[in-house]
Amino acid sequence: MAKGQTTVSDFAVAPRRGRTADPTVKQHDALLSSERVSEEVGADTQPNAPAPHAVEADQPPSRLIAPSEEARRERSVSKALQREDSRVRLRDLKRARDRESKHYVNCPLNYETKKRLERASFENDVKMTKIMQAAIDQYLKDNGY
């Protein structure tokens, strides 16, 4: 069985919408399109109903939808300050973690000492590193360090 040739024209593609740079134009277009839809729906359900009034072009857009330039600027400044504070707190946390980070000491042990350490770790259910830290700490305290 041979497959048929499939082309782009076989698929339904919606037309592209034009982009506008001004948000007030988008809002005005959205209002007009919603009115057209409501007129069409109204025409289907109520054929004798009067047509709704068109939105005046001189009417400014609602302030709830499009905040003023000052409000946008204030909001962007407050968000930028909040991001800066978060960044500073994260940096400080990383620095504090680095200060408290582990500092390793390599220490060769003979076979018997290593086996005794392993057995003590196993019997007491404590990690070998914790035993060594406690032993070193005790030694330093006993000798005045």
Short mmCIF file of C-alpha atoms in Angstrom, two decimals:
data_model
loop_
_atom_site.label_atom_id
_atom_site.label_comp_id
_atom_site.label_asym_id
_atom_site.label_seq_id
_atom_site.Cartn_x
_atom_site.Cartn_y
_atom_site.Cartn_z
CA MET A 1 0.00 0.00 0.00
CA ALA A 2 1.37 3.37 -0.97
CA LYS A 3 0.68 6.44 1.12
CA GLY A 4 -0.95 9.37 -0.59
CA GLN A 5 0.77 12.71 -0.88
CA THR A 6 -0.25 15.09 1.91
CA THR A 7 0.20 18.80 1.35
CA VAL A 8 -0.38 21.91 3.42
CA SER A 9 -3.54 22.69 1.47
CA ASP A 10 -5.13 19.53 2.91
CA PHE A 11 -5.34 21.18 6.35
CA ALA A 12 -7.62 24.04 7.37
CA VAL A 13 -5.57 27.02 8.54
CA ALA A 14 -7.02 30.10 10.22
CA PRO A 15 -6.00 33.45 8.73
CA ARG A 16 -3.45 35.51 10.64
CA ARG A 17 -4.54 38.49 12.64
CA GLY A 18 -2.79 41.78 12.16
CA ARG A 19 -0.81 43.07 15.14
CA THR A 20 -1.20 46.58 16.48
CA ALA A 21 1.33 48.35 18.68
CA ASP A 22 -1.13 50.55 20.59
CA PRO A 23 -3.01 48.75 23.43
CA THR A 24 -5.91 51.25 23.24
CA VAL A 25 -6.48 50.22 19.63
CA LYS A 26 -6.60 46.57 20.73
CA GLN A 27 -9.17 47.40 23.41
CA HIS A 28 -11.27 49.40 20.97
CA ASP A 29 -11.12 46.55 18.42
CA ALA A 30 -12.05 44.03 21.13
CA LEU A 31 -15.05 46.14 22.13
CA LEU A 32 -16.18 46.45 18.53
CA SER A 33 -15.78 42.71 17.87
CA SER A 34 -17.68 41.83 21.06
CA GLU A 35 -20.47 44.18 19.96
CA ARG A 36 -20.57 42.50 16.56
CA VAL A 37 -20.85 39.10 18.19
CA SER A 38 -23.59 40.33 20.50
CA GLU A 39 -25.42 41.86 17.51
CA GLU A 40 -25.19 38.56 15.64
CA VAL A 41 -26.38 36.59 18.66
CA GLY A 42 -29.11 39.15 19.27
CA ALA A 43 -30.17 38.98 15.63
CA ASP A 44 -30.47 35.21 15.85
CA THR A 45 -32.48 35.19 19.07
CA GLN A 46 -34.48 38.43 18.68
CA PRO A 47 -34.97 39.48 15.05
CA ASN A 48 -37.00 42.63 15.92
CA ALA A 49 -34.68 43.97 18.64
CA PRO A 50 -33.09 47.38 18.00
CA ALA A 51 -29.34 47.48 17.32
CA PRO A 52 -27.17 48.53 20.31
CA HIS A 53 -25.46 51.91 20.22
CA ALA A 54 -21.95 52.00 18.80
CA VAL A 55 -19.06 52.98 21.05
CA GLU A 56 -17.97 56.54 20.42
CA ALA A 57 -14.44 56.93 19.07
CA ASP A 58 -13.85 60.04 21.23
CA GLN A 59 -14.52 58.14 24.48
CA PRO A 60 -11.27 57.35 26.37
CA PRO A 61 -10.62 53.69 27.28
CA SER A 62 -11.54 52.53 30.76
CA ARG A 63 -8.91 53.22 33.45
CA LEU A 64 -9.50 49.75 34.91
CA ILE A 65 -8.30 48.11 31.72
CA ALA A 66 -5.43 50.43 30.81
CA PRO A 67 -3.62 51.92 33.84
CA SER A 68 -1.95 55.27 33.45
CA GLU A 69 1.71 55.59 32.56
CA GLU A 70 2.51 56.65 36.13
CA ALA A 71 0.77 53.60 37.60
CA ARG A 72 2.62 51.29 35.22
CA ARG A 73 5.92 52.95 36.10
CA GLU A 74 5.25 52.67 39.85
CA ARG A 75 4.32 49.01 39.52
CA SER A 76 7.42 48.21 37.46
CA VAL A 77 9.66 50.05 39.94
CA SER A 78 8.14 48.22 42.92
CA LYS A 79 8.54 44.86 41.16
CA ALA A 80 12.16 45.69 40.30
CA LEU A 81 12.88 46.62 43.93
CA GLN A 82 11.26 43.41 45.13
CA ARG A 83 13.38 41.35 42.70
CA GLU A 84 16.50 43.19 43.85
CA ASP A 85 15.68 42.47 47.51
CA SER A 86 15.15 38.80 46.71
CA ARG A 87 18.43 38.66 44.83
CA VAL A 88 20.32 40.25 47.73
CA ARG A 89 18.73 37.86 50.27
CA LEU A 90 19.64 34.86 48.12
CA ARG A 91 23.23 36.11 47.78
CA ASP A 92 23.48 36.55 51.55
CA LEU A 93 22.13 33.05 52.15
CA LYS A 94 24.70 31.60 49.76
CA ARG A 95 27.51 33.49 51.51
CA ALA A 96 26.35 32.25 54.93
CA ARG A 97 26.21 28.68 53.61
CA ASP A 98 29.72 29.02 52.21
CA ARG A 99 31.00 30.28 55.57
CA GLU A 100 29.57 27.23 57.31
CA SER A 101 30.65 24.81 54.61
CA LYS A 102 32.59 21.69 55.39
CA HIS A 103 36.35 21.75 55.47
CA TYR A 104 37.85 18.34 54.91
CA VAL A 105 40.93 16.90 56.57
CA ASN A 106 42.56 13.83 55.11
CA CYS A 107 44.07 11.50 57.65
CA PRO A 108 45.74 8.15 56.97
CA LEU A 109 44.81 5.45 59.50
CA ASN A 110 46.45 2.10 60.07
CA TYR A 111 44.39 -1.03 59.44
CA GLU A 112 43.53 -1.81 63.10
CA THR A 113 42.41 1.76 63.86
CA LYS A 114 40.23 1.87 60.75
CA LYS A 115 38.59 -1.46 61.67
CA ARG A 116 37.95 -0.26 65.24
CA LEU A 117 36.40 2.93 63.87
CA GLU A 118 34.18 0.93 61.51
CA ARG A 119 33.06 -1.40 64.31
CA ALA A 120 32.29 1.52 66.66
CA SER A 121 30.34 3.20 63.88
CA PHE A 122 28.33 0.05 63.16
CA GLU A 123 27.61 -0.86 66.80
CA ASN A 124 26.54 2.67 67.78
CA ASP A 125 24.73 3.42 64.50
CA VAL A 126 26.77 6.62 64.08
CA LYS A 127 28.70 7.72 61.03
CA MET A 128 32.47 7.40 61.15
CA THR A 129 32.86 11.11 60.37
CA LYS A 130 30.80 12.05 63.43
CA ILE A 131 32.99 9.88 65.65
CA MET A 132 36.14 11.45 64.21
CA GLN A 133 34.73 14.98 64.61
CA ALA A 134 33.85 14.28 68.25
CA ALA A 135 37.27 12.76 68.92
CA ILE A 136 39.12 15.70 67.35
CA ASP A 137 36.91 18.19 69.19
CA GLN A 138 37.53 16.40 72.51
CA TYR A 139 41.29 16.34 71.89
CA LEU A 140 41.36 20.06 71.09
CA LYS A 141 39.32 20.92 74.21
CA ASP A 142 41.54 18.79 76.44
CA ASN A 143 44.64 20.56 75.15
CA GLY A 144 43.21 24.10 75.46
CA TYR A 145 42.36 24.83 71.83
#
